[in-house]
Amino acid sequence: MQNKSEIINYFKKKLEILKKHNHYYYNRDNPKISDREYDELKKELIILEKNNDVLKKLKLLSNIVGAKPSNRFSKIPHLQPMLSLSNAFDKNDMGDFIKKIKNFLSLKENKIELFSEPKIDGISATLIYEKGTLCKGLSRGDGIIGEDILSNLKTISSIPKFIKGENIPDLLEIRCEIYIGKDDFFNIKDKFANPRNAAGGTLRQKYSEETAKIPLKYFAYGLGVIKPMIFKTQSEFLKKISEWGFTTNPLVKTINGLDEVEVQHKKLDKLRSSLNYDIDGIVYKVNNLSLQKRLGNTSNSPRWAIAYKFSAEKAVTKIKKIIIQVGRTGAITPVAKVEPVTVGGVVVSNATLHNEDEIKRKDIRIGDTINIQRAGDVIPQVVSVDKSKRNKNSKKFIFPNKCLCGAQTQKEFSKNTKKLDAVRRCTKGYDCIFITKERLKHLVSKEALNIDGLGKRVIEQFWDLNIIKEPSSIYKLNYNKIKNLEGWGDLSIKNLKDSIDKSRKINLDKFIFSIGIRHIGQENAKIIASFLGSIKKFEELFNAKKNVKILNNLLELDGIGDTQINSLKTFFSNSTNVKIVKDLIAELKIDEYKIVKSNGIFSNKKIMFTGGFDNISRSEAKIIAENNGGKVLGTISKKLDYLVVGNSKPTKKKIDQARDLKIRILTEKEWNNILNN
Ligand code: IVH
């Protein structure tokens, strides 16, 4: 750059880019470049300004920079994971939730007390008090590791910094939701897309003085680690902490039975618009904390709580065309491309049509005027067709019977319903490029290889440019080609390389989940990994002869059934699938599966249950066995160490078989004695 005006123009251009990224980061809560790239850009501008008198006088930079943190906040592991909640959308879902809880706990009495709280649509945080003093404040982060945002949280005046009161536990962790009041949001609405983003952006300010400028509020809703534990119920906990000075939500209620669940849901839905904060549903929690403890968690959410979402927002639009999408399991999903319409603050241009039967049932056609709804984060759905607005010439939609790859599709026969499945599927596995692309997206996702910087959109881009064609190509990227693409620079390439390298080291269960075999989710992947133990053993699945024996053994495991075994069989009988998985393994370093509690009472013991127990369900018994180091099998074999016989309707045949094989048989009482000793 020769002259001053050129420098100033260059500076201004870069400054605009910086502003754009500030906007993505704060207003959208969706950064488009890495922190390092952002810092590099900022540094360049600072140096330019420092070395140029005109720029120095203009002070353009000081007006805008300083907002985004230079470094992310320091990371601190949570004392206890911050999980998410599963959703319910109607009375049926809520009925299922209650039924599952009763089954799990094997409850005899009719009613289980729930506690109802509004689900605040804000940003979650956790506050840790030691001997009554606030000493840590973390954001959720990825649920396992949070970010240290204590100084920003301290700007919220209603959060107690010291707790005064009696019997305050030495360690008290309070979970809460931070939000901006609707009235306060009104004053800053030009800067943020919605109150939730505003709260998120404000909490992430580097300088707490910036956070302090925006009036954040909070509601405390839950407990983390508490020592000593002095509470018996959720309602008692909230009452007590409110006496200690925490802000809790007033719209809470103890609830008994499904009918009361519905009444409360309708009541709050009506109240919703009059509140000064956004709520998007009701959280129903099992009120009794020791029952909560027994129920425990699945991979991502507690069994003892659910978010019952408010009914979806609706809008009217028109179907422009119907396209077909192929999912990672080969499922063919019809999608309506609709005229863009705003539903609940989000512009929608796609709506799912579910499957062929749904299109037939609702007689959905191209050109139709339709009612669509969007509930929570799920893809918008078509609720109804306005047939009065239909064009006379419109024709019934004929569902294609071929996949986008050209292969014939199939409907499976469901053993449960004794009917053909509603969903058509392509069965070509990695031989179908559309399935492959979806499997790649799954492979790089957070729960799988977790490759930062290689999200769904980048996979699409690299796929279209032929940079990635199968899983192993992720580890052989042509970075020279990527370097020339728009949006990629030296830094972002270095970051991508780093995160790809980091992903090479993976645990066996995660690896099994990553492959994306149908019916093998996170839980099943864990069960299989704990049985196989090492990648060497897993590789035996490639061998048609050995595979039969392993699959038979796998079938013995509790939780693995015919559905999973058939799916594994189908997967490994396809030579392309096998080759692709082999090539991927060659790039990875797969750790052996570590049994979490090898020193438990049932360490390395194989256990099987028959008959119902007096006070707990089979699911709970299984979890207890596993938590004590045991492996639970589903069929009798000589490998079994114990057959535990429950009092209610045990299978005689199993007991006889166990006797023949000289397997130790435990009564329910003996099992309890072993556990309690
Ligand atoms: S209880 C294990 N109660 O919703 C999770 N969560 O989708 C237990 N939230 O991360 C959460 N209001 O940030 C609970 N009354 C409430 C809530 C609430 C809002 C948020 C919370 C959580 C998210 C789960």
XYZ file of C-alpha atoms and ligand atoms in Angstrom:
701
model
C 0.000 0.000 0.000
C 1.525 3.232 -1.090
C -0.459 6.238 -0.101
C -2.451 7.227 2.930
C -5.853 7.138 1.319
C -5.227 3.570 0.221
C -4.318 2.615 3.770
C -7.386 4.325 5.155
C -9.626 2.566 2.645
C -8.031 -0.763 3.435
C -8.438 -0.087 7.147
C -12.099 0.792 6.740
C -12.782 -2.308 4.710
C -11.216 -4.521 7.373
C -13.043 -2.632 10.080
C -16.341 -3.451 8.406
C -15.394 -7.139 8.444
C -14.572 -6.890 12.135
C -17.934 -5.272 12.814
C -19.675 -8.002 10.877
C -18.035 -10.644 13.053
C -18.930 -8.753 16.215
C -22.510 -8.882 15.009
C -22.369 -12.654 14.434
C -20.814 -13.178 17.825
C -22.985 -10.938 19.972
C -26.253 -10.414 18.198
C -26.590 -13.784 16.615
C -24.633 -15.752 19.220
C -23.205 -17.603 16.210
C -19.544 -16.781 15.478
C -18.379 -17.431 11.930
C -14.632 -17.337 12.531
C -12.438 -18.735 15.267
C -11.298 -16.580 18.158
C -7.762 -16.728 16.821
C -8.782 -15.415 13.408
C -10.768 -12.693 15.085
C -7.790 -11.704 17.192
C -5.502 -11.666 14.183
C -7.851 -9.332 12.378
C -8.122 -7.105 15.407
C -4.357 -7.052 15.889
C -3.788 -6.007 12.296
C -6.167 -3.095 12.734
C -4.568 -2.036 16.015
C -1.107 -1.996 14.384
C -2.354 -0.073 11.365
C -3.964 2.519 13.615
C -0.879 2.826 15.777
C 1.354 3.467 12.783
C -0.854 5.932 11.007
C -1.493 9.424 12.359
C -4.703 10.013 10.433
C -6.156 6.756 11.636
C -5.013 7.557 15.153
C -7.000 10.781 15.087
C -10.089 9.156 13.608
C -10.236 6.715 16.538
C -12.417 4.405 14.479
C -11.219 1.324 16.259
C -11.727 2.413 19.816
C -15.394 2.918 19.099
C -16.022 -0.672 18.333
C -13.266 -2.969 19.567
C -13.120 -4.158 23.117
C -16.402 -5.920 23.079
C -15.499 -9.433 22.038
C -13.253 -11.355 24.422
C -9.734 -11.916 23.160
C -9.618 -15.278 24.784
C -12.453 -17.441 25.707
C -13.149 -17.600 29.403
C -11.106 -20.101 31.275
C -12.588 -23.542 31.337
C -13.618 -25.305 34.549
C -15.073 -28.829 34.738
C -18.552 -29.020 36.251
C -18.875 -30.769 39.599
C -21.768 -32.648 38.053
C -22.747 -32.580 34.342
C -25.282 -29.981 33.223
C -27.657 -32.096 31.176
C -30.474 -31.132 28.871
C -34.117 -32.156 29.030
C -36.150 -34.417 26.801
C -39.311 -32.889 25.390
C -42.993 -33.748 25.524
C -45.394 -32.162 23.053
C -48.797 -33.539 24.094
C -50.740 -35.370 26.785
C -49.679 -38.730 25.334
C -45.985 -37.898 25.689
C -46.611 -36.826 29.273
C -48.543 -40.039 29.948
C -45.561 -42.016 28.638
C -43.196 -40.034 30.839
C -45.206 -40.841 33.968
C -45.638 -44.481 32.968
C -41.914 -44.949 32.361
C -41.069 -43.467 35.749
C -43.548 -45.720 37.512
C -42.209 -48.745 35.671
C -38.610 -47.885 36.401
C -39.286 -47.365 40.095
C -41.720 -50.253 40.131
C -44.150 -48.061 42.052
C -47.241 -49.733 43.396
C -49.142 -46.603 44.405
C -51.158 -44.885 41.764
C -49.775 -41.396 41.849
C -46.346 -39.926 41.758
C -45.886 -36.374 42.916
C -44.472 -34.057 40.282
C -43.309 -30.494 40.668
C -44.175 -28.036 37.943
C -42.005 -25.027 37.047
C -42.089 -22.709 34.045
C -39.273 -23.413 31.598
C -37.475 -20.089 31.355
C -36.067 -19.403 27.890
C -32.720 -17.937 28.843
C -29.139 -19.067 29.393
C -28.243 -21.557 32.083
C -25.519 -21.038 34.637
C -24.395 -22.687 37.827
C -23.407 -20.953 41.052
C -21.134 -22.630 43.574
C -21.080 -21.514 47.206
C -18.490 -22.703 49.671
C -19.447 -22.074 53.286
C -22.036 -19.592 52.062
C -19.722 -17.557 49.818
C -20.175 -17.428 46.063
C -16.845 -18.657 44.735
C -17.529 -20.061 41.278
C -19.954 -19.184 38.506
C -19.938 -21.204 35.306
C -21.779 -21.248 32.015
C -23.083 -24.566 30.743
C -20.314 -24.926 28.105
C -20.599 -28.394 26.651
C -22.336 -29.692 29.777
C -19.171 -31.324 31.130
C -16.828 -28.338 31.118
C -18.153 -24.837 31.717
C -16.701 -21.360 31.271
C -15.735 -19.221 34.200
C -18.163 -16.280 34.003
C -18.154 -15.490 37.722
C -17.331 -11.788 37.398
C -20.146 -11.289 34.894
C -22.597 -13.201 37.047
C -21.591 -11.058 39.996
C -22.948 -7.992 38.168
C -26.445 -9.413 38.657
C -27.360 -7.732 41.902
C -30.087 -10.197 42.843
C -27.613 -13.117 42.895
C -26.483 -13.509 46.535
C -22.709 -13.143 46.977
C -22.946 -14.379 50.560
C -25.771 -16.421 51.949
C -27.112 -15.628 55.345
C -29.212 -18.195 57.137
C -29.091 -21.352 59.171
C -27.955 -24.819 58.168
C -26.378 -23.722 54.937
C -24.541 -26.703 53.411
C -20.754 -26.317 53.184
C -20.960 -26.916 49.459
C -24.031 -25.600 47.705
C -24.423 -25.617 43.941
C -27.399 -23.743 42.538
C -28.474 -24.093 38.909
C -30.234 -21.112 37.407
C -31.474 -19.516 34.207
C -30.281 -16.014 33.330
C -32.634 -13.838 31.269
C -33.439 -10.281 30.231
C -36.875 -8.947 31.077
C -39.116 -8.307 28.073
C -39.376 -4.633 29.114
C -35.594 -4.231 29.334
C -35.146 -6.037 26.046
C -37.429 -3.503 24.390
C -34.803 -0.797 24.987
C -31.995 -2.757 23.327
C -33.996 -4.689 20.761
C -32.133 -3.170 17.800
C -28.890 -4.741 18.947
C -30.083 -8.330 19.427
C -32.298 -10.809 17.617
C -34.239 -11.873 20.716
C -34.046 -11.708 24.520
C -32.297 -15.078 24.740
C -29.468 -13.993 22.431
C -29.247 -10.720 24.286
C -28.767 -12.570 27.584
C -26.187 -14.928 25.998
C -24.235 -12.107 24.367
C -24.245 -10.037 27.529
C -23.055 -12.893 29.709
C -20.140 -13.504 27.335
C -18.755 -9.966 27.506
C -15.110 -9.877 28.352
C -15.449 -6.875 30.613
C -17.984 -7.195 33.366
C -18.605 -3.424 33.144
C -20.200 -4.191 29.771
C -22.343 -6.922 31.318
C -23.376 -4.583 34.104
C -24.846 -2.126 31.575
C -27.601 -4.578 30.671
C -30.053 -5.495 33.390
C -29.859 -9.275 33.617
C -32.143 -11.221 35.925
C -32.268 -14.865 36.960
C -34.392 -17.621 38.423
C -32.798 -20.401 40.476
C -34.400 -23.717 39.475
C -32.205 -26.606 40.492
C -29.524 -28.157 42.618
C -26.127 -29.461 41.645
C -23.756 -30.949 44.205
C -24.797 -30.283 47.796
C -22.791 -31.365 50.850
C -24.180 -32.250 53.263
C -27.439 -32.996 51.509
C -30.260 -31.598 53.598
C -33.171 -31.466 51.172
C -35.790 -34.131 50.585
C -37.858 -32.641 47.783
C -37.503 -30.151 44.947
C -40.284 -28.008 46.425
C -38.582 -27.900 49.812
C -35.271 -27.004 48.145
C -36.762 -24.059 46.257
C -38.614 -22.801 49.322
C -35.452 -22.899 51.409
C -33.188 -21.168 48.897
C -35.805 -18.491 48.402
C -35.640 -17.859 52.177
C -31.859 -17.601 51.776
C -32.300 -14.797 49.266
C -32.318 -16.536 45.879
C -34.924 -15.553 43.316
C -37.184 -18.482 42.510
C -40.136 -18.519 40.168
C -43.533 -18.002 41.815
C -45.498 -20.004 39.226
C -44.640 -23.411 40.667
C -47.002 -26.117 41.886
C -47.005 -29.699 43.093
C -48.927 -31.872 40.674
C -50.552 -35.274 40.986
C -51.579 -37.188 37.910
C -51.883 -36.548 34.202
C -55.068 -34.489 34.442
C -53.410 -31.958 36.716
C -50.424 -31.893 34.337
C -52.763 -30.798 31.546
C -54.591 -28.203 33.651
C -51.329 -26.551 34.725
C -49.990 -26.613 31.156
C -53.108 -24.838 29.839
C -53.029 -22.354 32.704
C -49.418 -21.266 32.107
C -49.861 -21.239 28.329
C -52.608 -18.645 28.835
C -50.517 -16.627 31.265
C -47.438 -16.794 29.073
C -47.846 -13.578 27.091
C -48.497 -11.527 30.234
C -45.173 -12.509 31.873
C -42.124 -10.273 31.745
C -39.902 -13.181 30.621
C -40.107 -15.763 27.853
C -41.131 -19.271 28.780
C -41.367 -22.054 26.234
C -42.979 -24.792 28.279
C -43.256 -26.354 31.699
C -40.576 -28.483 33.332
C -42.158 -31.345 35.259
C -39.849 -32.930 37.813
C -40.288 -35.853 40.178
C -40.577 -33.945 43.443
C -38.894 -36.500 45.702
C -35.101 -36.135 45.490
C -34.284 -39.692 46.503
C -36.562 -40.965 43.738
C -34.733 -38.585 41.370
C -31.481 -40.174 42.454
C -32.807 -43.678 41.835
C -34.082 -42.673 38.408
C -30.728 -41.192 37.391
C -29.886 -40.088 33.849
C -29.684 -41.453 30.329
C -26.774 -40.199 28.170
C -28.073 -36.655 27.837
C -31.029 -36.082 30.103
C -32.411 -37.029 33.488
C -35.145 -39.663 33.661
C -36.865 -37.661 36.392
C -37.672 -34.511 34.439
C -39.202 -33.486 31.141
C -39.969 -30.233 29.326
C -43.609 -30.145 28.249
C -43.453 -27.577 25.458
C -46.247 -25.144 24.710
C -48.177 -25.788 21.555
C -46.430 -24.865 18.410
C -46.808 -21.590 16.612
C -48.640 -21.885 13.319
C -48.600 -20.110 9.963
C -50.157 -20.434 6.502
C -48.049 -20.850 3.368
C -47.959 -22.607 0.007
C -46.048 -25.678 -1.208
C -43.721 -24.766 -4.080
C -42.408 -28.273 -4.596
C -41.867 -31.558 -2.833
C -38.372 -32.975 -2.703
C -36.913 -36.167 -1.309
C -34.167 -36.315 1.294
C -32.125 -39.363 2.177
C -31.105 -39.765 5.821
C -28.055 -41.514 7.228
C -30.061 -44.693 7.838
C -31.377 -44.633 4.282
C -34.809 -43.325 5.293
C -36.451 -41.415 2.467
C -38.152 -38.293 3.814
C -40.349 -36.089 1.677
C -39.850 -32.382 2.363
C -42.129 -29.549 1.237
C -40.323 -26.485 -0.074
C -42.683 -23.713 0.921
C -42.974 -19.992 0.295
C -40.919 -18.443 3.116
C -43.040 -17.509 6.109
C -42.212 -16.384 9.661
C -43.251 -18.830 12.368
C -42.488 -17.787 15.926
C -39.752 -15.371 14.892
C -37.966 -17.734 12.513
C -38.216 -17.723 8.714
C -39.285 -21.149 7.513
C -38.937 -22.409 3.935
C -38.992 -26.200 4.480
C -41.509 -28.422 6.212
C -41.239 -32.151 6.738
C -43.936 -34.385 5.276
C -42.704 -37.406 7.303
C -43.376 -40.264 4.873
C -45.450 -41.614 2.014
C -48.426 -42.596 4.219
C -48.635 -39.124 5.715
C -48.800 -37.551 2.242
C -51.524 -40.015 1.257
C -53.509 -39.552 4.451
C -53.519 -35.778 4.221
C -53.596 -35.814 0.385
C -50.814 -33.227 0.251
C -50.092 -31.863 -3.237
C -47.699 -29.437 -4.866
C -49.314 -25.971 -4.995
C -51.476 -26.594 -1.901
C -52.091 -23.925 0.716
C -51.086 -25.431 4.027
C -51.010 -24.758 7.725
C -47.577 -25.392 9.218
C -46.384 -25.470 12.790
C -43.040 -25.245 14.514
C -42.619 -26.699 17.995
C -39.398 -26.016 19.821
C -36.317 -26.794 17.794
C -37.942 -29.496 15.691
C -38.376 -29.157 11.915
C -41.689 -27.482 10.978
C -44.516 -29.868 10.118
C -47.577 -29.672 7.898
C -50.694 -29.682 10.110
C -53.434 -29.470 7.492
C -54.201 -28.700 3.874
C -56.739 -26.028 2.937
C -58.457 -27.919 0.139
C -60.815 -25.021 -0.635
C -57.826 -23.114 -1.991
C -56.691 -25.983 -4.210
C -56.246 -25.490 -7.938
C -58.673 -27.622 -9.988
C -55.852 -29.040 -12.075
C -53.777 -30.198 -9.146
C -52.709 -33.835 -9.190
C -52.090 -36.342 -6.440
C -48.430 -36.525 -5.487
C -46.815 -39.721 -6.635
C -44.178 -40.851 -4.188
C -40.995 -41.942 -5.941
C -40.051 -45.551 -5.252
C -36.379 -44.972 -5.991
C -33.691 -43.366 -3.884
C -31.898 -40.295 -5.218
C -29.006 -42.660 -5.993
C -31.264 -44.596 -8.337
C -31.587 -47.739 -6.225
C -34.977 -49.277 -5.480
C -36.243 -48.479 -1.997
C -37.865 -50.887 0.418
C -40.347 -50.837 3.252
C -39.453 -53.081 6.137
C -41.873 -55.429 7.827
C -42.275 -54.482 11.454
C -42.491 -57.429 13.826
C -44.141 -55.241 16.447
C -46.998 -53.866 14.405
C -47.117 -56.798 11.948
C -47.332 -54.226 9.202
C -45.074 -52.747 6.575
C -43.172 -49.743 7.891
C -44.399 -46.341 6.703
C -40.837 -45.315 5.855
C -39.157 -46.258 2.599
C -35.452 -46.912 2.781
C -32.487 -47.137 0.499
C -30.475 -50.180 1.558
C -27.246 -49.417 -0.288
C -25.322 -48.137 2.739
C -22.037 -46.560 1.706
C -22.821 -47.554 -1.883
C -25.358 -44.711 -1.890
C -23.616 -41.332 -2.049
C -26.557 -39.616 -0.359
C -26.393 -41.915 2.655
C -22.608 -41.526 2.728
C -22.891 -37.740 2.907
C -25.316 -37.964 5.847
C -23.124 -40.526 7.596
C -20.214 -38.117 7.252
C -22.220 -35.380 8.952
C -23.034 -37.794 11.762
C -19.404 -38.905 11.970
C -18.059 -35.404 12.636
C -20.854 -34.412 15.030
C -20.331 -33.511 18.679
C -21.363 -36.903 20.082
C -19.158 -38.762 17.568
C -15.664 -37.685 16.383
C -16.463 -34.152 17.541
C -14.364 -32.297 14.976
C -14.492 -28.559 15.609
C -14.653 -26.542 12.403
C -15.942 -29.475 10.359
C -19.677 -29.064 10.735
C -22.569 -30.044 8.503
C -22.144 -27.060 6.218
C -18.417 -27.649 5.695
C -19.095 -31.320 4.949
C -21.608 -30.214 2.271
C -19.036 -27.800 0.808
C -16.140 -30.302 0.847
C -18.424 -32.993 -0.526
C -19.528 -30.848 -3.468
C -15.898 -30.013 -4.219
C -14.861 -33.660 -4.016
C -12.537 -32.949 -1.103
C -14.264 -35.480 1.154
C -15.847 -38.609 -0.258
C -15.691 -41.066 2.577
C -14.788 -41.095 6.286
C -11.062 -41.774 5.903
C -10.638 -38.844 3.489
C -11.122 -36.517 6.478
C -7.618 -37.585 7.511
C -6.099 -37.065 4.074
C -7.425 -33.623 3.242
C -5.862 -31.619 0.459
C -5.240 -28.470 2.442
C -3.796 -26.657 -0.581
C -7.148 -26.950 -2.271
C -8.986 -25.779 0.847
C -6.643 -22.805 1.243
C -7.921 -21.333 -1.995
C -11.555 -21.517 -0.954
C -13.362 -18.429 0.221
C -13.592 -18.163 3.976
C -10.453 -20.233 4.610
C -7.133 -18.741 5.738
C -3.899 -20.038 7.227
C -5.289 -19.842 10.714
C -8.569 -21.558 10.133
C -6.722 -24.303 8.271
C -4.341 -24.761 11.162
C -7.283 -24.981 13.557
C -9.014 -27.512 11.341
C -5.851 -29.625 11.117
C -5.495 -29.521 14.893
C -9.035 -30.589 15.603
C -8.892 -33.344 12.980
C -5.679 -34.634 14.543
C -7.231 -34.486 17.986
C -10.152 -36.591 16.792
C -7.887 -39.509 15.866
C -7.815 -40.637 19.462
C -11.221 -41.998 20.335
C -12.837 -44.461 22.730
C -14.254 -47.690 21.364
C -17.863 -46.885 22.280
C -17.722 -43.474 20.618
C -16.155 -45.040 17.553
C -18.931 -47.624 17.295
C -21.524 -44.876 17.629
C -19.687 -42.721 15.066
C -20.004 -45.255 12.272
C -23.716 -44.532 12.260
C -25.124 -48.059 12.082
C -28.917 -48.048 12.248
C -30.323 -48.871 15.709
C -26.886 -48.471 17.299
C -27.203 -45.258 19.284
C -24.999 -44.030 22.121
C -26.388 -46.470 24.686
C -26.156 -49.542 22.464
C -22.670 -48.535 21.326
C -21.614 -48.558 24.981
C -23.125 -52.004 25.580
C -21.379 -53.408 22.496
C -18.071 -51.738 23.347
C -18.135 -53.071 26.890
C -18.661 -56.565 25.514
C -16.036 -56.393 22.751
C -13.498 -54.454 24.793
C -11.042 -53.665 21.991
C -10.972 -52.644 18.345
C -9.247 -55.962 17.555
C -12.300 -57.849 18.677
C -14.543 -55.401 16.816
C -12.626 -56.135 13.613
C -13.688 -59.773 13.873
C -17.134 -58.546 12.876
C -15.716 -58.062 9.353
C -15.112 -61.761 9.079
C -18.295 -63.521 7.924
C -17.492 -66.665 9.924
C -16.435 -65.143 13.240
C -19.157 -62.568 13.001
C -21.966 -65.120 13.498
C -20.552 -66.188 16.827
C -19.957 -62.642 18.061
C -23.424 -61.543 17.025
C -24.928 -64.492 18.878
C -22.970 -63.516 21.959
C -24.023 -59.903 21.600
C -27.625 -61.022 21.531
C -27.167 -62.269 25.072
C -26.574 -58.752 26.329
C -29.436 -57.012 27.997
C -30.559 -54.142 25.769
C -29.442 -55.771 22.514
C -32.207 -57.526 20.609
C -32.961 -58.956 17.168
C -33.423 -55.464 15.738
C -29.881 -54.424 16.626
C -28.349 -57.754 15.596
C -30.098 -57.719 12.214
C -28.959 -54.190 11.653
C -25.335 -55.122 12.461
C -25.612 -58.173 10.195
C -26.926 -56.094 7.300
C -24.257 -53.478 7.839
C -21.310 -55.870 7.881
C -22.575 -58.003 5.008
C -22.002 -55.067 2.666
C -18.377 -55.123 1.464
C -18.271 -51.367 0.803
C -19.347 -50.702 4.392
C -16.596 -53.004 5.643
C -13.929 -51.425 3.471
C -14.894 -47.915 4.510
C -14.878 -48.783 8.202
C -11.492 -50.536 7.822
C -10.023 -47.485 6.100
C -11.317 -45.282 8.878
C -9.880 -47.532 11.595
C -6.483 -47.274 9.879
C -6.512 -43.523 10.534
C -7.568 -43.694 14.169
C -6.163 -44.650 17.505
C -9.031 -46.412 19.186
C -8.760 -46.865 22.933
C -9.999 -49.955 24.690
C -13.307 -49.696 26.456
C -12.751 -48.895 30.083
C -15.163 -50.369 32.541
C -16.073 -47.544 34.816
C -16.288 -49.411 38.085
C -14.060 -52.442 37.937
C -13.744 -52.554 41.706
C -17.457 -52.859 42.440
C -19.024 -55.835 44.235
C -20.003 -57.374 40.909
C -16.739 -56.482 39.219
C -16.360 -58.527 36.005
C -19.313 -60.690 36.978
C -21.965 -61.628 34.451
C -25.453 -61.392 35.833
C -28.891 -62.236 34.560
C -32.292 -61.447 36.021
C -35.517 -63.364 35.879
C -38.820 -62.428 37.502
C -39.920 -59.085 38.897
C -38.473 -57.639 42.093
C -40.526 -56.391 44.996
C -39.414 -52.789 45.044
C -37.406 -51.998 41.954
C -37.817 -52.514 38.223
C -35.602 -54.623 36.002
C -34.142 -51.453 34.432
C -33.127 -50.132 37.821
C -31.694 -53.500 38.907
C -29.636 -53.537 35.720
C -28.237 -50.086 36.363
C -27.408 -51.013 39.965
C -25.579 -54.148 38.752
C -23.617 -52.131 36.203
C -22.784 -49.391 38.672
C -21.244 -52.127 40.803
C -19.055 -53.400 37.992
C -21.319 -56.163 36.644
C -22.332 -57.005 33.088
C -25.963 -57.888 32.530
C -26.746 -60.667 30.054
C -30.078 -61.420 28.431
C -29.767 -65.204 27.979
C -28.478 -68.104 30.053
C -25.041 -69.408 29.122
C -22.183 -71.030 30.967
C -20.401 -67.695 31.140
C -23.002 -66.451 33.573
C -21.921 -65.959 37.192
C -25.283 -65.238 38.821
C -28.920 -65.728 37.994
C -30.914 -63.395 40.220
C -34.434 -64.658 40.747
C -37.081 -62.052 41.575
C -40.142 -63.020 43.606
C -42.683 -62.200 40.956
C -43.160 -64.741 38.150
C -39.590 -65.939 37.485
C -39.153 -68.222 34.445
C -38.811 -71.800 35.662
C -36.979 -72.873 32.528
C -34.232 -70.356 33.142
C -33.790 -71.491 36.733
C -33.544 -75.129 35.570
C -31.030 -74.248 32.868
C -28.955 -72.307 35.380
C -29.013 -75.282 37.764
C -27.860 -77.607 34.994
C -24.980 -75.291 34.177
C -24.133 -74.973 37.897
C -24.617 -71.232 37.876
C -25.040 -69.590 41.231
C -28.651 -68.659 41.828
C -29.435 -65.679 44.042
C -32.777 -64.860 45.582
C -33.862 -61.262 45.658
C -32.963 -61.159 49.353
C -29.465 -62.594 48.775
C -28.871 -60.078 46.001
C -29.866 -57.249 48.341
C -27.596 -58.628 51.061
C -24.590 -58.674 48.725
C -25.289 -55.072 47.697
C -25.777 -53.803 51.230
C -22.676 -55.392 52.682
S -34.298 -28.404 35.188
C -30.906 -31.734 33.816
N -35.868 -26.371 35.368
O -33.783 -25.770 30.285
C -31.562 -30.514 33.404
N -34.342 -26.395 33.568
O -33.513 -27.945 28.322
C -32.487 -30.061 34.467
N -34.453 -24.424 32.132
O -30.399 -26.451 30.694
C -33.040 -28.787 34.087
N -36.051 -23.391 33.211
O -31.187 -24.119 31.244
C -34.897 -26.936 34.661
N -37.356 -24.629 35.696
C -36.370 -25.169 35.006
C -35.821 -24.557 33.857
C -34.805 -25.210 33.168
C -35.236 -23.333 32.191
C -33.430 -24.697 31.109
C -32.092 -25.066 31.694
C -31.736 -26.379 31.086
C -32.626 -26.423 29.905
C -32.915 -27.852 29.542
